[in-house]
Amino acid sequence: MNEPAATPPEPVIRLANASIGFGRQQVLSNVSLDIYPHQTVVLIGESGCGKSVTLKLVVGLLTPTTGEVYFEGKPVRRMRERELTAMRLRVGFLFQQAALFDSLSVYDNVAFGLRAKGGIADEAVRTRVRERLEDVGLSYKKVENQMPAELSGGMRKRVGLARALALAPDVMLYDEPTTGLDPIMTDVINELILQTRQKRPVTSLVVTHEMRTVQKVADRVIMLYPLARLKPGESQVLYDGPPEGLRECADQRVRQFVEGEARDRLSELRADNE
Ligand SMILES: Nc1ncnc2c1ncn2[C@@H]1O[C@H](COP(=O)(O)OP(=O)(O)OP(=O)(O)O)[C@@H](O)[C@H]1O
């Protein structure tokens, strides 16, 4: 007797033919992608192709003009305010500039979400803040009273990560987590992304330009292509597969991107401006 075929798990995040534009500029057109539980998916692509917009669609900060975005099977656009808030509390977000509250100390930044969630005793908040800061390699005693302006870029990113992890998120969204960091600190952040995933069954979507991040953390890579440069009928998702396949991809635009070759891009950019 044949074994019944295993049903694939429901995606945590699904974009189904999602399109969005701003004014006359169309940014995403008919983009479909599925992100499964506990996967780390890395989203790459040229500047301006819509990577950050994709992250904002996932948490309902933007709504597609056509198509649908689903979170655990539920269309984000149909969520009521309470559902949206509950969903966002389960999603940790590490922004490009760490987005710390400049007027709050490191302690208050990391405690912010826990306090906003409510129902957690001060002592438990303190323990959680200390643990998360130590997880990201920061000494609680040294940094708890520091203000964001006193921190280096790498420290800010790690405080941002500690803040996101304080709420024990089920989903982590990283928007260029290593931009502006030196190679060692870049690797520290990559290592933290990996460890976060090893410690907890988190589903992650990482936007990056760093090929080292791709190689280190990705289970799967999705490459988006700028809409304006697609040939008629092509999908905006140029690549969807394992990181090992990028360099052998039949599409030379994918190989060109990962190898960082400009080729004729400068003249194309000049022509665009004429
Ligand atoms: N709220 C907005 N209003 C108007 N235009 C926007 C808005 N958000 C994004 N855009 C435009 O959409 C396009 C895609 O932006 P997005 O930030 O997603 O690019 P990206 O692929 O993340 O680029 P980068 O790698 O440079 O961060 C850009 O041209 C940007 O100017």
CSV table of C-alpha atoms and ligand atoms in Angstrom, one decimal:
chain,number,residue,atom,x,y,z
A,1,MET,CA,0.0,0.0,0.0
A,2,ASN,CA,1.3,3.5,-0.8
A,3,GLU,CA,2.1,5.8,2.0
A,4,PRO,CA,-0.1,8.9,1.9
A,5,ALA,CA,1.8,11.9,0.6
A,6,ALA,CA,2.9,14.2,3.4
A,7,THR,CA,1.0,17.4,3.3
A,8,PRO,CA,3.5,20.4,3.2
A,9,PRO,CA,3.2,22.6,6.3
A,10,GLU,CA,1.2,25.8,6.0
A,11,PRO,CA,3.5,28.7,5.2
A,12,VAL,CA,3.9,31.2,8.1
A,13,ILE,CA,4.2,34.0,5.5
A,14,ARG,CA,2.7,33.9,2.1
A,15,LEU,CA,2.6,36.6,-0.6
A,16,ALA,CA,0.1,35.6,-3.3
A,17,ASN,CA,0.4,37.7,-6.5
A,18,ALA,CA,1.1,40.8,-4.4
A,19,SER,CA,1.5,44.1,-6.2
A,20,ILE,CA,2.2,47.5,-4.8
A,21,GLY,CA,3.3,50.9,-6.1
A,22,PHE,CA,3.6,54.5,-5.0
A,23,GLY,CA,2.2,57.2,-7.2
A,24,ARG,CA,3.3,56.3,-10.7
A,25,GLN,CA,6.0,54.0,-9.6
A,26,GLN,CA,5.1,50.3,-9.5
A,27,VAL,CA,7.4,48.5,-7.1
A,28,LEU,CA,6.2,44.9,-6.8
A,29,SER,CA,4.1,43.1,-9.4
A,30,ASN,CA,2.5,39.7,-8.9
A,31,VAL,CA,5.1,38.6,-6.4
A,32,SER,CA,4.4,35.2,-4.9
A,33,LEU,CA,6.5,33.6,-2.2
A,34,ASP,CA,6.0,31.1,0.7
A,35,ILE,CA,8.0,31.0,3.9
A,36,TYR,CA,7.7,27.8,5.9
A,37,PRO,CA,7.9,27.4,9.6
A,38,HIS,CA,11.4,27.6,11.1
A,39,GLN,CA,13.0,28.5,7.8
A,40,THR,CA,15.5,31.3,7.4
A,41,VAL,CA,14.9,32.9,4.0
A,42,VAL,CA,17.2,35.6,2.8
A,43,LEU,CA,15.9,38.2,0.4
A,44,ILE,CA,18.4,39.8,-2.0
A,45,GLY,CA,18.2,42.1,-5.0
A,46,GLU,CA,19.3,45.4,-6.3
A,47,SER,CA,18.7,48.6,-4.3
A,48,GLY,CA,15.1,49.8,-4.8
A,49,CYS,CA,13.7,46.4,-6.1
A,50,GLY,CA,11.2,46.3,-3.1
A,51,LYS,CA,12.9,44.2,-0.4
A,52,SER,CA,12.0,46.5,2.5
A,53,VAL,CA,8.5,47.0,1.0
A,54,THR,CA,8.1,43.2,1.2
A,55,LEU,CA,8.9,43.2,4.9
A,56,LYS,CA,6.4,46.0,5.5
A,57,LEU,CA,3.7,44.1,3.6
A,58,VAL,CA,4.3,41.1,5.9
A,59,VAL,CA,3.5,43.1,9.1
A,60,GLY,CA,0.7,45.1,7.5
A,61,LEU,CA,2.6,48.4,7.5
A,62,LEU,CA,1.7,48.5,3.8
A,63,THR,CA,-1.2,46.8,2.0
A,64,PRO,CA,-0.9,45.4,-1.5
A,65,THR,CA,-2.9,47.1,-4.2
A,66,THR,CA,-3.8,43.7,-5.6
A,67,GLY,CA,-3.0,40.2,-4.5
A,68,GLU,CA,-2.8,39.1,-0.8
A,69,VAL,CA,-0.4,38.7,2.0
A,70,TYR,CA,-1.1,36.0,4.5
A,71,PHE,CA,0.3,35.5,8.0
A,72,GLU,CA,-0.3,31.9,9.2
A,73,GLY,CA,-3.0,31.6,6.6
A,74,LYS,CA,-4.9,34.7,7.5
A,75,PRO,CA,-5.0,37.7,5.1
A,76,VAL,CA,-3.2,40.5,6.8
A,77,ARG,CA,-5.5,43.1,5.2
A,78,ARG,CA,-8.5,41.5,6.9
A,79,MET,CA,-7.1,41.5,10.4
A,80,ARG,CA,-8.8,43.8,12.9
A,81,GLU,CA,-6.7,46.2,14.9
A,82,ARG,CA,-6.4,43.8,17.8
A,83,GLU,CA,-5.4,40.9,15.6
A,84,LEU,CA,-2.8,43.1,13.9
A,85,THR,CA,-1.4,44.1,17.3
A,86,ALA,CA,-1.3,40.5,18.5
A,87,MET,CA,0.4,39.4,15.3
A,88,ARG,CA,3.0,42.2,15.5
A,89,LEU,CA,3.8,41.2,19.1
A,90,ARG,CA,4.9,37.8,17.8
A,91,VAL,CA,7.1,39.4,15.1
A,92,GLY,CA,10.6,40.8,16.1
A,93,PHE,CA,11.9,43.4,13.8
A,94,LEU,CA,15.5,44.5,13.5
A,95,PHE,CA,15.6,47.6,11.4
A,96,GLN,CA,18.6,49.0,9.4
A,97,GLN,CA,19.5,51.6,11.9
A,98,ALA,CA,18.4,49.5,14.9
A,99,ALA,CA,15.6,52.1,15.5
A,100,LEU,CA,16.3,52.5,19.2
A,101,PHE,CA,14.4,55.2,21.1
A,102,ASP,CA,17.1,57.8,21.6
A,103,SER,CA,15.7,59.3,24.7
A,104,LEU,CA,15.5,55.9,26.5
A,105,SER,CA,18.4,54.0,28.2
A,106,VAL,CA,19.5,50.6,26.8
A,107,TYR,CA,17.5,49.0,29.7
A,108,ASP,CA,14.3,50.9,28.9
A,109,ASN,CA,14.7,50.2,25.2
A,110,VAL,CA,15.0,46.4,25.7
A,111,ALA,CA,12.2,46.4,28.3
A,112,PHE,CA,9.9,48.6,26.1
A,113,GLY,CA,8.0,45.7,24.4
A,114,LEU,CA,7.7,43.7,27.6
A,115,ARG,CA,6.2,46.6,29.4
A,116,ALA,CA,3.9,47.5,26.5
A,117,LYS,CA,2.7,43.9,26.5
A,118,GLY,CA,1.8,44.2,30.1
A,119,GLY,CA,1.2,41.6,32.8
A,120,ILE,CA,4.9,41.0,33.4
A,121,ALA,CA,6.3,41.7,36.9
A,122,ASP,CA,9.2,44.2,37.1
A,123,GLU,CA,11.6,41.5,38.4
A,124,ALA,CA,10.7,39.2,35.5
A,125,VAL,CA,11.3,42.1,33.0
A,126,ARG,CA,14.7,42.8,34.6
A,127,THR,CA,15.7,39.1,34.3
A,128,ARG,CA,14.5,39.0,30.7
A,129,VAL,CA,16.4,42.2,29.8
A,130,ARG,CA,19.6,40.9,31.4
A,131,GLU,CA,19.4,37.5,29.6
A,132,ARG,CA,18.7,39.0,26.2
A,133,LEU,CA,21.6,41.5,26.6
A,134,GLU,CA,23.9,38.7,27.6
A,135,ASP,CA,22.7,36.6,24.7
A,136,VAL,CA,23.9,39.3,22.3
A,137,GLY,CA,27.2,39.6,24.1
A,138,LEU,CA,26.6,42.8,26.0
A,139,SER,CA,27.4,43.2,29.7
A,140,TYR,CA,24.2,44.2,31.4
A,141,LYS,CA,26.0,46.1,34.1
A,142,LYS,CA,28.0,48.1,31.6
A,143,VAL,CA,25.3,49.0,29.2
A,144,GLU,CA,22.0,49.1,31.1
A,145,ASN,CA,22.2,52.9,31.9
A,146,GLN,CA,23.8,53.9,28.6
A,147,MET,CA,22.0,56.0,26.1
A,148,PRO,CA,21.8,54.9,22.4
A,149,ALA,CA,24.0,57.9,21.3
A,150,GLU,CA,26.8,56.5,23.4
A,151,LEU,CA,26.9,53.2,21.6
A,152,SER,CA,28.8,52.0,18.5
A,153,GLY,CA,26.9,50.9,15.5
A,154,GLY,CA,27.5,47.2,16.3
A,155,MET,CA,26.3,47.7,19.9
A,156,ARG,CA,23.2,49.5,18.7
A,157,LYS,CA,22.4,46.6,16.4
A,158,ARG,CA,22.8,44.1,19.2
A,159,VAL,CA,20.6,46.2,21.6
A,160,GLY,CA,18.0,46.3,18.8
A,161,LEU,CA,18.3,42.5,18.5
A,162,ALA,CA,18.0,42.1,22.2
A,163,ARG,CA,14.9,44.2,22.2
A,164,ALA,CA,13.3,42.2,19.4
A,165,LEU,CA,14.2,38.9,21.1
A,166,ALA,CA,12.9,40.0,24.5
A,167,LEU,CA,9.4,39.2,23.4
A,168,ALA,CA,10.4,35.7,22.3
A,169,PRO,CA,9.1,36.2,18.7
A,170,ASP,CA,7.9,33.4,16.5
A,171,VAL,CA,9.0,35.4,13.4
A,172,MET,CA,12.0,37.6,13.0
A,173,LEU,CA,12.4,40.2,10.2
A,174,TYR,CA,15.8,41.6,9.7
A,175,ASP,CA,16.2,44.6,7.4
A,176,GLU,CA,19.9,44.9,6.4
A,177,PRO,CA,21.1,43.8,9.9
A,178,THR,CA,24.8,44.2,9.1
A,179,THR,CA,24.8,47.4,7.0
A,180,GLY,CA,27.6,49.7,8.1
A,181,LEU,CA,29.4,47.2,10.3
A,182,ASP,CA,33.0,46.0,10.0
A,183,PRO,CA,33.6,42.4,8.8
A,184,ILE,CA,34.0,41.1,12.4
A,185,MET,CA,30.9,42.7,13.7
A,186,THR,CA,29.1,41.6,10.6
A,187,ASP,CA,30.0,38.0,11.4
A,188,VAL,CA,28.9,38.5,15.0
A,189,ILE,CA,25.5,39.6,13.9
A,190,ASN,CA,25.3,36.7,11.4
A,191,GLU,CA,26.3,34.3,14.2
A,192,LEU,CA,23.5,35.8,16.4
A,193,ILE,CA,21.0,35.3,13.6
A,194,LEU,CA,22.1,31.7,13.4
A,195,GLN,CA,22.0,31.2,17.2
A,196,THR,CA,18.6,32.7,17.5
A,197,ARG,CA,17.3,30.2,15.1
A,198,GLN,CA,19.1,27.3,16.8
A,199,LYS,CA,17.7,28.3,20.3
A,200,ARG,CA,14.1,28.8,19.2
A,201,PRO,CA,12.0,27.5,16.4
A,202,VAL,CA,11.8,31.0,14.8
A,203,THR,CA,10.9,31.7,11.2
A,204,SER,CA,13.1,34.4,9.7
A,205,LEU,CA,13.1,36.7,6.7
A,206,VAL,CA,16.4,38.5,6.3
A,207,VAL,CA,17.0,41.4,3.8
A,208,THR,CA,20.6,41.9,3.0
A,209,HIS,CA,23.2,42.9,0.4
A,210,GLU,CA,25.9,40.9,2.2
A,211,MET,CA,26.8,37.7,0.4
A,212,ARG,CA,28.5,36.4,3.7
A,213,THR,CA,25.2,36.7,5.4
A,214,VAL,CA,23.5,34.8,2.6
A,215,GLN,CA,26.1,32.0,2.9
A,216,LYS,CA,26.0,31.8,6.6
A,217,VAL,CA,22.4,32.1,7.6
A,218,ALA,CA,20.2,31.2,4.6
A,219,ASP,CA,18.2,28.0,4.2
A,220,ARG,CA,16.8,29.5,1.1
A,221,VAL,CA,17.4,32.6,-1.0
A,222,ILE,CA,14.9,34.6,-2.9
A,223,MET,CA,16.2,37.2,-5.4
A,224,LEU,CA,13.9,40.0,-6.5
A,225,TYR,CA,14.5,41.9,-9.7
A,226,PRO,CA,13.6,45.6,-10.3
A,227,LEU,CA,10.3,45.7,-12.1
A,228,ALA,CA,11.4,48.3,-14.6
A,229,ARG,CA,14.2,46.0,-15.9
A,230,LEU,CA,12.2,42.8,-16.3
A,231,LYS,CA,11.5,41.4,-19.7
A,232,PRO,CA,7.7,41.1,-20.6
A,233,GLY,CA,6.2,38.1,-18.9
A,234,GLU,CA,9.1,37.5,-16.5
A,235,SER,CA,8.5,36.9,-12.8
A,236,GLN,CA,10.0,39.4,-10.4
A,237,VAL,CA,11.3,36.5,-8.4
A,238,LEU,CA,14.5,35.7,-10.4
A,239,TYR,CA,15.8,33.0,-8.0
A,240,ASP,CA,14.2,30.9,-5.3
A,241,GLY,CA,16.4,28.1,-4.0
A,242,PRO,CA,19.3,27.1,-1.8
A,243,PRO,CA,22.3,29.5,-1.4
A,244,GLU,CA,24.6,26.9,-3.1
A,245,GLY,CA,22.6,27.2,-6.3
A,246,LEU,CA,23.2,31.0,-6.7
A,247,ARG,CA,26.5,30.8,-8.5
A,248,GLU,CA,25.4,28.1,-10.9
A,249,CYS,CA,22.1,29.7,-11.7
A,250,ALA,CA,21.3,29.6,-15.4
A,251,ASP,CA,20.2,33.2,-15.2
A,252,GLN,CA,23.3,35.4,-15.7
A,253,ARG,CA,21.6,38.3,-13.9
A,254,VAL,CA,21.6,36.2,-10.7
A,255,ARG,CA,25.3,35.3,-11.1
A,256,GLN,CA,26.2,38.8,-11.9
A,257,PHE,CA,24.5,40.1,-8.8
A,258,VAL,CA,26.1,37.6,-6.4
A,259,GLU,CA,29.5,38.1,-8.0
A,260,GLY,CA,29.0,41.9,-7.7
A,261,GLU,CA,29.8,42.6,-11.4
A,262,ALA,CA,28.6,46.0,-12.7
A,263,ARG,CA,29.1,45.1,-16.4
A,264,ASP,CA,27.0,47.7,-18.3
A,265,ARG,CA,25.0,48.9,-15.3
A,266,LEU,CA,26.6,52.3,-15.1
A,267,SER,CA,25.8,53.2,-18.7
A,268,GLU,CA,22.2,51.8,-18.2
A,269,LEU,CA,21.8,54.0,-15.1
A,270,ARG,CA,23.0,57.1,-17.1
A,271,ALA,CA,20.6,56.2,-19.9
A,272,ASP,CA,17.7,56.0,-17.4
A,273,ASN,CA,18.4,59.6,-16.3
A,274,GLU,CA,18.3,61.0,-19.9
B,1,LIG,N1,6.3,54.8,1.6
B,1,LIG,C1,6.8,55.0,0.4
B,1,LIG,N2,6.4,56.0,-0.4
B,1,LIG,C2,6.9,56.2,-1.6
B,1,LIG,N3,7.8,55.4,-2.2
B,1,LIG,C3,8.2,54.3,-1.5
B,1,LIG,C4,7.8,54.1,-0.1
B,1,LIG,N4,8.4,53.0,0.3
B,1,LIG,C5,9.2,52.6,-0.7
B,1,LIG,N5,9.1,53.4,-1.7
B,1,LIG,C6,9.9,53.2,-3.0
B,1,LIG,O1,9.8,51.9,-3.4
B,1,LIG,C7,11.0,51.4,-4.0
B,1,LIG,C8,11.5,50.2,-3.3
B,1,LIG,O2,11.9,50.5,-1.9
B,1,LIG,P1,12.5,49.5,-0.9
B,1,LIG,O3,12.9,50.3,0.3
B,1,LIG,O4,11.6,48.3,-0.8
B,1,LIG,O5,13.8,49.1,-1.7
B,1,LIG,P2,14.9,48.0,-1.3
B,1,LIG,O6,14.9,46.9,-2.3
B,1,LIG,O7,14.7,47.6,0.1
B,1,LIG,O8,16.2,48.9,-1.5
B,1,LIG,P3,17.6,49.1,-0.6
B,1,LIG,O9,18.4,47.8,-0.9
B,1,LIG,O10,18.2,50.3,-1.2
B,1,LIG,O11,17.2,49.3,0.8
B,1,LIG,C9,12.0,52.6,-3.9
B,1,LIG,O12,12.0,53.2,-5.1
B,1,LIG,C10,11.4,53.5,-2.8
B,1,LIG,O13,11.7,54.8,-3.1
